[in-house]
Tab-separated table of C-alpha atoms in Angstrom:
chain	number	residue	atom	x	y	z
L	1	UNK	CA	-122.310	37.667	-324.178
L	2	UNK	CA	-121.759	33.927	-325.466
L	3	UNK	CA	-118.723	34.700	-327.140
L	4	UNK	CA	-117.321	36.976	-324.176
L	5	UNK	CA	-117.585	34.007	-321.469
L	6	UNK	CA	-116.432	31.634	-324.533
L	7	UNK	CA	-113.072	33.847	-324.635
L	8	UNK	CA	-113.281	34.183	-320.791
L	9	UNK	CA	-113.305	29.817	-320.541
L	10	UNK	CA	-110.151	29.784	-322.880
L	11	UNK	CA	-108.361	32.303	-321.443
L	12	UNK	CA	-108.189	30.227	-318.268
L	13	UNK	CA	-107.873	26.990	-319.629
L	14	UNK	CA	-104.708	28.779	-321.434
L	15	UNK	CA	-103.367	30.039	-318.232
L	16	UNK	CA	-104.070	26.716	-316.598
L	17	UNK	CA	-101.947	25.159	-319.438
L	18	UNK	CA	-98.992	27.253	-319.175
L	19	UNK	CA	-98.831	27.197	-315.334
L	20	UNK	CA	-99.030	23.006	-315.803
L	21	UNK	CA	-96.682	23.633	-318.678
L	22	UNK	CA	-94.061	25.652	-316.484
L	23	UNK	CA	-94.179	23.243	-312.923
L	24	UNK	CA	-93.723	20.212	-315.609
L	25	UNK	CA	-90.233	21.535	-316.455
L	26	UNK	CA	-88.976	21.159	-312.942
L	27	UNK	CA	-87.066	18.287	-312.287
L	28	UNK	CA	-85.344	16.958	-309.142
L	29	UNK	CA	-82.127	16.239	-311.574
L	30	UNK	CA	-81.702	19.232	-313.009
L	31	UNK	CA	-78.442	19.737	-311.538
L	32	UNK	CA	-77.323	16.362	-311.815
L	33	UNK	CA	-74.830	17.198	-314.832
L	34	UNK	CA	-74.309	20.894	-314.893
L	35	UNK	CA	-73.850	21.262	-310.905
L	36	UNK	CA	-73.781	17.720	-309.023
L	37	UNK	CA	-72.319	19.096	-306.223
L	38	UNK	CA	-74.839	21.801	-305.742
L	39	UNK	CA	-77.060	20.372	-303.464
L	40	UNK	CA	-74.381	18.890	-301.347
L	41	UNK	CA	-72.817	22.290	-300.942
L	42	UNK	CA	-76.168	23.988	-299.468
L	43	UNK	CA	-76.504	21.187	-297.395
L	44	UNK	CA	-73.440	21.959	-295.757
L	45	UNK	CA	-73.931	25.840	-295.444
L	46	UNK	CA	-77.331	24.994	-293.944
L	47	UNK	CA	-76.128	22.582	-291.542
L	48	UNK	CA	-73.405	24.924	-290.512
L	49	UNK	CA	-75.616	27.741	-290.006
L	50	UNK	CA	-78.025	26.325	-288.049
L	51	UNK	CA	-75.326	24.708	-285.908
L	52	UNK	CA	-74.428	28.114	-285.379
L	53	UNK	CA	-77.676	29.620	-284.443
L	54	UNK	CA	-80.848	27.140	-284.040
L	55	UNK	CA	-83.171	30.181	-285.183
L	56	UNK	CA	-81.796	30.256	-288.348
L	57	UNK	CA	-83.497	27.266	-289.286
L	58	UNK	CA	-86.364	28.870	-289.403
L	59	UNK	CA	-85.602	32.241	-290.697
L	60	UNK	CA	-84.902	30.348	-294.056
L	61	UNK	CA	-87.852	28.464	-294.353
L	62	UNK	CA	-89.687	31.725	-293.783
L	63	UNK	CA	-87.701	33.237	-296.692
L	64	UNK	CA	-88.614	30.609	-299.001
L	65	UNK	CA	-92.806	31.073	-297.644
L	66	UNK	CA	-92.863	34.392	-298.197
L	67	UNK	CA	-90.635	34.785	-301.693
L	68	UNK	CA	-93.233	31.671	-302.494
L	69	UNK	CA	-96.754	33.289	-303.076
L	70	UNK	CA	-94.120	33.590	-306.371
L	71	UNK	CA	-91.186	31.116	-305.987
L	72	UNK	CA	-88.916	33.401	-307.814
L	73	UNK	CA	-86.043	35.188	-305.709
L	74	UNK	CA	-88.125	37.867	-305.523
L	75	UNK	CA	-87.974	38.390	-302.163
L	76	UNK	CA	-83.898	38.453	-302.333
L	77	UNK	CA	-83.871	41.839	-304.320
L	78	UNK	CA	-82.612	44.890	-302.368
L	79	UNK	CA	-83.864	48.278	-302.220
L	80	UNK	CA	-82.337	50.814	-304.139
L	81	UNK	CA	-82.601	54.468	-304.669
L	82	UNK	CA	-85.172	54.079	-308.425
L	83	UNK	CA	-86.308	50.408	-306.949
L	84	UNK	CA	-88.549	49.611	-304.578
L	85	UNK	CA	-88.802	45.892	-303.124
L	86	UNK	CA	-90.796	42.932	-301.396
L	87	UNK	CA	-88.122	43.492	-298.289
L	88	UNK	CA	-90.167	46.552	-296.942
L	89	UNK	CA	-93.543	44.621	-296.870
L	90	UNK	CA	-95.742	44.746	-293.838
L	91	UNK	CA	-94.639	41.096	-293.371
L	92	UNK	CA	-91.169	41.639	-294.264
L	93	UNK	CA	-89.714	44.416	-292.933
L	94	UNK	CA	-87.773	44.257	-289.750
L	95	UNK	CA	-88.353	40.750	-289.240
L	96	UNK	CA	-86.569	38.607	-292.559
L	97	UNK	CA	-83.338	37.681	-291.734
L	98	UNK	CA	-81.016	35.196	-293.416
L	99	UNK	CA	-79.672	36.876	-296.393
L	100	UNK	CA	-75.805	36.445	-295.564
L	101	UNK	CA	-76.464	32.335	-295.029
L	102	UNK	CA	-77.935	33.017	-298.986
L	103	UNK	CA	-75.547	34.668	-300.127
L	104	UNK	CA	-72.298	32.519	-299.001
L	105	UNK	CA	-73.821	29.772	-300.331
L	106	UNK	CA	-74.697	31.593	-303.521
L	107	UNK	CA	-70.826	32.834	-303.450
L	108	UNK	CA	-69.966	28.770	-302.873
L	109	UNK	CA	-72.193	27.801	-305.639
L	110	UNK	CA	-70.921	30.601	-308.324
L	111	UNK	CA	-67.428	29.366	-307.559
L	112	UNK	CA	-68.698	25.942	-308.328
L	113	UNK	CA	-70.768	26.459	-311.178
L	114	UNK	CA	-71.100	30.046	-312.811
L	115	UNK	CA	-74.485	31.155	-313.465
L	116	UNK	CA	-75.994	27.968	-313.034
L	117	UNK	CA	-78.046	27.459	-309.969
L	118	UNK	CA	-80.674	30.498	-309.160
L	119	UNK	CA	-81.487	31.780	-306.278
L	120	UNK	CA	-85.229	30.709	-306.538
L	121	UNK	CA	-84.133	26.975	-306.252
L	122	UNK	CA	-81.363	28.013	-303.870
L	123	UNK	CA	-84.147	28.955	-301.786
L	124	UNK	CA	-86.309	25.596	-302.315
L	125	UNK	CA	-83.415	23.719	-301.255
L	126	UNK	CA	-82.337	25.685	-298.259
L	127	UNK	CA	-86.011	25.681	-296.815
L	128	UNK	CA	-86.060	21.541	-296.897
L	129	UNK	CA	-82.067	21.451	-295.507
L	130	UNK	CA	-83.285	23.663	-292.647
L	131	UNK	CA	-86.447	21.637	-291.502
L	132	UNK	CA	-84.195	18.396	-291.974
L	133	UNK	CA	-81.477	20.261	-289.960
L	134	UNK	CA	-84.294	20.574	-286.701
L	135	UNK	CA	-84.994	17.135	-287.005
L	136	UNK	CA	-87.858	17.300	-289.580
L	137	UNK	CA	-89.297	14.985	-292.665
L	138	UNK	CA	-87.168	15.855	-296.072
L	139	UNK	CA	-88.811	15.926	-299.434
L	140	UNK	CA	-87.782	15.906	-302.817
L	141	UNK	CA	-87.835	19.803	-304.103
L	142	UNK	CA	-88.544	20.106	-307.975
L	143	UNK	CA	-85.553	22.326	-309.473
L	144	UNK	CA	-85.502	24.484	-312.289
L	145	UNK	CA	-86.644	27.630	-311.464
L	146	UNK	CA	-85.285	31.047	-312.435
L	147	UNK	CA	-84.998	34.482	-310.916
L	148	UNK	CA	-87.049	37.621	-311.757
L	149	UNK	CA	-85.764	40.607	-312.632
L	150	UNK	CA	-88.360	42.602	-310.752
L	151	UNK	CA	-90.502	42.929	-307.358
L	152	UNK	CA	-93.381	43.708	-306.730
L	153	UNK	CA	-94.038	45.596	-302.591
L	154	UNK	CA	-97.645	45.941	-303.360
L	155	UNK	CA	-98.324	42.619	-304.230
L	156	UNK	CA	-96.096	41.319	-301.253
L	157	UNK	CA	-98.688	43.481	-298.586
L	158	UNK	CA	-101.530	42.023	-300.554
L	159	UNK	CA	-100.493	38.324	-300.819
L	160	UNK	CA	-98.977	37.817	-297.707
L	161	UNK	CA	-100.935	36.602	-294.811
L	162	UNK	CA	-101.001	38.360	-291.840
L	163	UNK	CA	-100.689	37.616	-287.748
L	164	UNK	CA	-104.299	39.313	-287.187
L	165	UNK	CA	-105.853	37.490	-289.830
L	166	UNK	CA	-109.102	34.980	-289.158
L	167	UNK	CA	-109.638	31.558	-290.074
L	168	UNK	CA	-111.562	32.913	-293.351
L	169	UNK	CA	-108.746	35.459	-293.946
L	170	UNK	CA	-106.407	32.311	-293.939
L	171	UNK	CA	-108.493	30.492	-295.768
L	172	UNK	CA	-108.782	32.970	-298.813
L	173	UNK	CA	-105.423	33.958	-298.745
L	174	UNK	CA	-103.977	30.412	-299.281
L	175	UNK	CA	-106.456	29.310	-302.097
L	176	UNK	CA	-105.908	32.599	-303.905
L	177	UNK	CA	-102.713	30.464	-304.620
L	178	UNK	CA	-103.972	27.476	-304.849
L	179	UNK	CA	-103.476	26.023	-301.660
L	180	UNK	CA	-106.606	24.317	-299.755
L	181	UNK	CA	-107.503	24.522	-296.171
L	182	UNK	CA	-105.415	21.169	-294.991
L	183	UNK	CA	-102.509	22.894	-296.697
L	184	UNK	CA	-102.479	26.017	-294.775
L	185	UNK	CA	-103.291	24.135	-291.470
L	186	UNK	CA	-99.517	21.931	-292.368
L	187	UNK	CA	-97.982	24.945	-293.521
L	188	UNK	CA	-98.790	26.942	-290.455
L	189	UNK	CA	-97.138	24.051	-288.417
L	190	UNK	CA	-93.842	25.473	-289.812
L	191	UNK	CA	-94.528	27.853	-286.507
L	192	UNK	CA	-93.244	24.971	-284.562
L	193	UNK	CA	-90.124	26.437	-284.926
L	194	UNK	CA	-88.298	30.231	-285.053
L	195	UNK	CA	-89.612	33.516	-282.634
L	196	UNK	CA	-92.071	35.852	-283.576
L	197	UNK	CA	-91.950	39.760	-282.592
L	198	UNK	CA	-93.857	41.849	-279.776
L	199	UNK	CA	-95.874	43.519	-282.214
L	200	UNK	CA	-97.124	40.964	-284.492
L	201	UNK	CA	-98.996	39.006	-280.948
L	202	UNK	CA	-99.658	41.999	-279.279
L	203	UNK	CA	-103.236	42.441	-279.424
L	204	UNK	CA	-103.727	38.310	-279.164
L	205	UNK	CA	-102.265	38.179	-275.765
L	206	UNK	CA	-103.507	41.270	-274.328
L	207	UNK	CA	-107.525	41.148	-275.995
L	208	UNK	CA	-108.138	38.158	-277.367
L	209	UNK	CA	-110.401	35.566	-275.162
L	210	UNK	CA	-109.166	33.257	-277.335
L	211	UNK	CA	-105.800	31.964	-275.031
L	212	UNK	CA	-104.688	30.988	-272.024
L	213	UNK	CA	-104.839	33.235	-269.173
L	214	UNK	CA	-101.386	32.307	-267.805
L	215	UNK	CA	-99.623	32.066	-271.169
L	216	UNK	CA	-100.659	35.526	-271.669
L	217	UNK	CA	-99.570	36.689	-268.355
L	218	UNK	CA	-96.110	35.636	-268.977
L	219	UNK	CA	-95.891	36.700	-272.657
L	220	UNK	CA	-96.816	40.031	-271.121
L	221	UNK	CA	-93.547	40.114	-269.097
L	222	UNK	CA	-91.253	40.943	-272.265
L	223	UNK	CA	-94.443	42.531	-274.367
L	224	UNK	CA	-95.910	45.791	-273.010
L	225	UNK	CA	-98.973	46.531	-273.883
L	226	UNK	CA	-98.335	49.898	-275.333
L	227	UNK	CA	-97.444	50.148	-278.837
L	228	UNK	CA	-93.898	51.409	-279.688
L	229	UNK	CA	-92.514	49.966	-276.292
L	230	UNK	CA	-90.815	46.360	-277.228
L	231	UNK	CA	-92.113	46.406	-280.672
L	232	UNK	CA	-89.280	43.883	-281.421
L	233	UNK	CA	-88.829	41.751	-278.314
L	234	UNK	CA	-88.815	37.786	-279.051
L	235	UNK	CA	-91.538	35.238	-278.142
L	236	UNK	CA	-90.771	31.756	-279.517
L	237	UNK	CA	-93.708	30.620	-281.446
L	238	UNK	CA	-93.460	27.152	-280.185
L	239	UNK	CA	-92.386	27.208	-276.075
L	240	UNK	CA	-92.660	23.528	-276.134
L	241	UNK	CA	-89.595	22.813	-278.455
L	242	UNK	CA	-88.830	25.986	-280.107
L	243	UNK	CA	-85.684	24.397	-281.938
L	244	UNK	CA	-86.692	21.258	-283.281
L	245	UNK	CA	-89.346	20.626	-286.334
L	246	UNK	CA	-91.932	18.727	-284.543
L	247	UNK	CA	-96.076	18.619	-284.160
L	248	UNK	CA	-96.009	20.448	-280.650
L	249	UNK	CA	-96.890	23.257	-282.322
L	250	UNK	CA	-100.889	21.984	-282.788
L	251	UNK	CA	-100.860	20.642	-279.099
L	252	UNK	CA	-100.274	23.911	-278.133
L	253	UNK	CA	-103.104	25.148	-280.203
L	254	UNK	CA	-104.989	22.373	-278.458
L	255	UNK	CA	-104.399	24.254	-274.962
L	256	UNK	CA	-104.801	27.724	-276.171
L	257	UNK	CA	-101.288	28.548	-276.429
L	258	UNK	CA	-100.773	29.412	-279.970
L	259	UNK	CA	-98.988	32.661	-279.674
L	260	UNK	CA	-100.343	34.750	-283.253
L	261	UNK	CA	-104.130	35.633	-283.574
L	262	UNK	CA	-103.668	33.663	-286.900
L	263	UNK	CA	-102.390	30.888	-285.133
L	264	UNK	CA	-104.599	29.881	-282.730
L	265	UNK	CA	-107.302	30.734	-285.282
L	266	UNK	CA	-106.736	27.572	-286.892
L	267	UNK	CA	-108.443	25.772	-283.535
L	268	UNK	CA	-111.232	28.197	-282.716
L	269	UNK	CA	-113.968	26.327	-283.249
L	270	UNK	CA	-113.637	26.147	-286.707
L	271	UNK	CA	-113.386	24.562	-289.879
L	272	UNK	CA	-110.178	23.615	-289.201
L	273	UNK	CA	-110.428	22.420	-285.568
L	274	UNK	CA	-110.258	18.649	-287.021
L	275	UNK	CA	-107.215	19.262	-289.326
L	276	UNK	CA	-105.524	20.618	-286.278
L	277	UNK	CA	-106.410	17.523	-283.570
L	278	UNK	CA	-105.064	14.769	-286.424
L	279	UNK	CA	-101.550	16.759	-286.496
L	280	UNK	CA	-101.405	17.141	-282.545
L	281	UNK	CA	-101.761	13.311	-282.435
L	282	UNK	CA	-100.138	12.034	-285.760
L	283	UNK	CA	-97.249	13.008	-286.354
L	284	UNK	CA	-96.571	11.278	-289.235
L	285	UNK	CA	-99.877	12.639	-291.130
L	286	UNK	CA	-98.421	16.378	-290.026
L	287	UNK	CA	-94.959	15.327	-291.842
L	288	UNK	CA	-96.862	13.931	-295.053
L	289	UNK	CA	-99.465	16.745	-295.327
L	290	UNK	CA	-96.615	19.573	-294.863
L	291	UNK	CA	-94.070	18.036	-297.675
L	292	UNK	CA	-97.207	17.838	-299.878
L	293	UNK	CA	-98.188	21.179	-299.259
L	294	UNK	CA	-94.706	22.804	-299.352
L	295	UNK	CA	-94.056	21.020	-302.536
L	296	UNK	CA	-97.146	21.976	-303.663
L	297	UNK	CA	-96.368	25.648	-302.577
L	298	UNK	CA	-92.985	25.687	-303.996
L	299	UNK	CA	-94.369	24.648	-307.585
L	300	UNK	CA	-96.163	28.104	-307.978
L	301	UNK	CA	-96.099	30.016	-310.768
L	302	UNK	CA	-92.071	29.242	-311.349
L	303	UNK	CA	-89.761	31.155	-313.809
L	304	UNK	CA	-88.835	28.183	-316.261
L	305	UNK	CA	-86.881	28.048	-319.606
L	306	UNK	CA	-85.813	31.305	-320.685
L	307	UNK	CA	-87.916	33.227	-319.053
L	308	UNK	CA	-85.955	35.880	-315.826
L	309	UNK	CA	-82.327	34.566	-315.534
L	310	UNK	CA	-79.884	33.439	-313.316
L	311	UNK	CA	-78.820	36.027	-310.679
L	312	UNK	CA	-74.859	35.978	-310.362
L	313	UNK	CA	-75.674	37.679	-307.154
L	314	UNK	CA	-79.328	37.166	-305.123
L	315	UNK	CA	-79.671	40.698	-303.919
L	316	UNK	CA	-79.373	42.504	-307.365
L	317	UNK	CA	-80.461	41.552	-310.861
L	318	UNK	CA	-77.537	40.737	-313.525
């Protein structure tokens, strides 16, 4: 028994190693020499695109949280006839948008520099460009990663958190990656921005007590409360100021006006009901704890070195 837990302590301590090894070889200048005008050039695609259309701010910062319970491009991979992907995932499908933003960019970026940027950090890079482009805090994103070569649908349903979860569901879900409770409260905030679908607040607004009685009354306008009838109708998750990367999105919390189960779960009575009062007042220690966290978040578990490769296109493997 000894020598079982002895093998069982250095198998982590391994695995802790190699995932310390593997976030060590990112580097913010990675690009400086065999791309320097790789950053600059999703910059500009960002900024165009969300000139365009505000929402698609936040449509790519979703696609970099939910390829990152794996920071790896992942997400990217289509379907095909022998392959089945993280796009059909209960959190995925029907609802991630952004791909043709990623992949002129991508396009941009091959012409620049073959085979040298991946979409993994492509991702990284457009998530921070998006939050700056809504008025947001920047951060400096780690580069390096590279791209799988595989996908994994039942590990997307089981990593993923979802709109009906509790604060405890939440709270698991995030430190199964590593992530504490103050990081999921900042990441959440990233609801202050982008439009969530019928179906996924549903059930909050028409049985939870949890909400305000007038919200729900007018969420209830463009939601019926039978399933199958508006499934896909638009709610923004912030009504305060549903384009711009602020901390309105905890005030509303504060008034019962978070518009996912999972959301207003965060000020419930809680754990987390303290976490959520210092955003909706500080703004400033919202904007430090979410670059932390998303930093922290985009560090997991990367592809480094030789390991995957460097997609030539983000939907398909090489």
């Amino acid at each position: 028994m000894a020598t079982s837990a002895s093998c069982l302590v250095a198998l982590v301590v391994v695995a802790a190693a190699l995932a310390s090894s593997a976030s060590a070889q990112l580097s913010s200048t990675f690009y400086d020499t065999s791309c320097p005008n790789a950053l600059s050039t999703i910059k500009s695609g960002v900024d165009a695109a969300v000139a365009q259309e505000a929402r698609m701010g936040a449509s790519l910062l979703r696609l970099h949280f939910h390829d990152c319970f794996g920071c790896d491009a992942s997400l990217l991979l289509n379907n095909t006839a022998n392959f089945t992907g993280e796009q059909g995932a209960f959190a995925n499908a029907g609802s991630i948008r952004g791909f043709g933003v990623v992949d002129s960019i991508k396009a941009q970026l091959e012409a620049l520099c073959p085979q040298t940027v991946s979409c993994a950090d492509l991702l990284a890079v457009i998530a921070r460009d998006s939050v700056g482009a809504l008025g947001g805090p920047s951060w400096t994103v780690l580069l390096g990663r590279r791209d799988s070569t595989t996908a994994s649908l039942s590990l997307a349903n089981s990593d993923l958190p979802a709109p009906s979860f509790n604060l405890s569901q939440l709270i698991t879900a995030f430190s199964n990656k590593g992530l504490d409770a103050t990081d999921m409260v900042a990441l959440s905030g990233a609801h202050t921005i982008g439009d969530a679908q019928c179906k996924n607040f549903r059930a909050h607004i028409y049985n939870d007590t949890d909400i305000n009685a007038a919200f729900a009354t007018s969420l209830q306008a463009n939601c019926p409360a039978t399933a199958g009838n508006g499934d896909t109708n638009l709610a923004p998750l912030d009504t305060t100021t549903p384009t711009t990367f602020d901390n309105a999105y905890y005030n509303n919390l504060l008034s019962q006006k978070g518009l996912l189960h999972s959301d207003q779960e965060l000020f419930n009575g809680g754990s987390t009901d303290n976490t959520v009062m210092n955003f909706a007042s500080n703004t400033a220690a919202f904007s430090s704890a979410f670059t932390t966290a998303i930093v922290k978040m985009g560090n997991l578990s990367p592809l480094t070195g030789t390991q995957g490769e460097i997609r030539l296109v983000c939907s398909k493997v090489n």
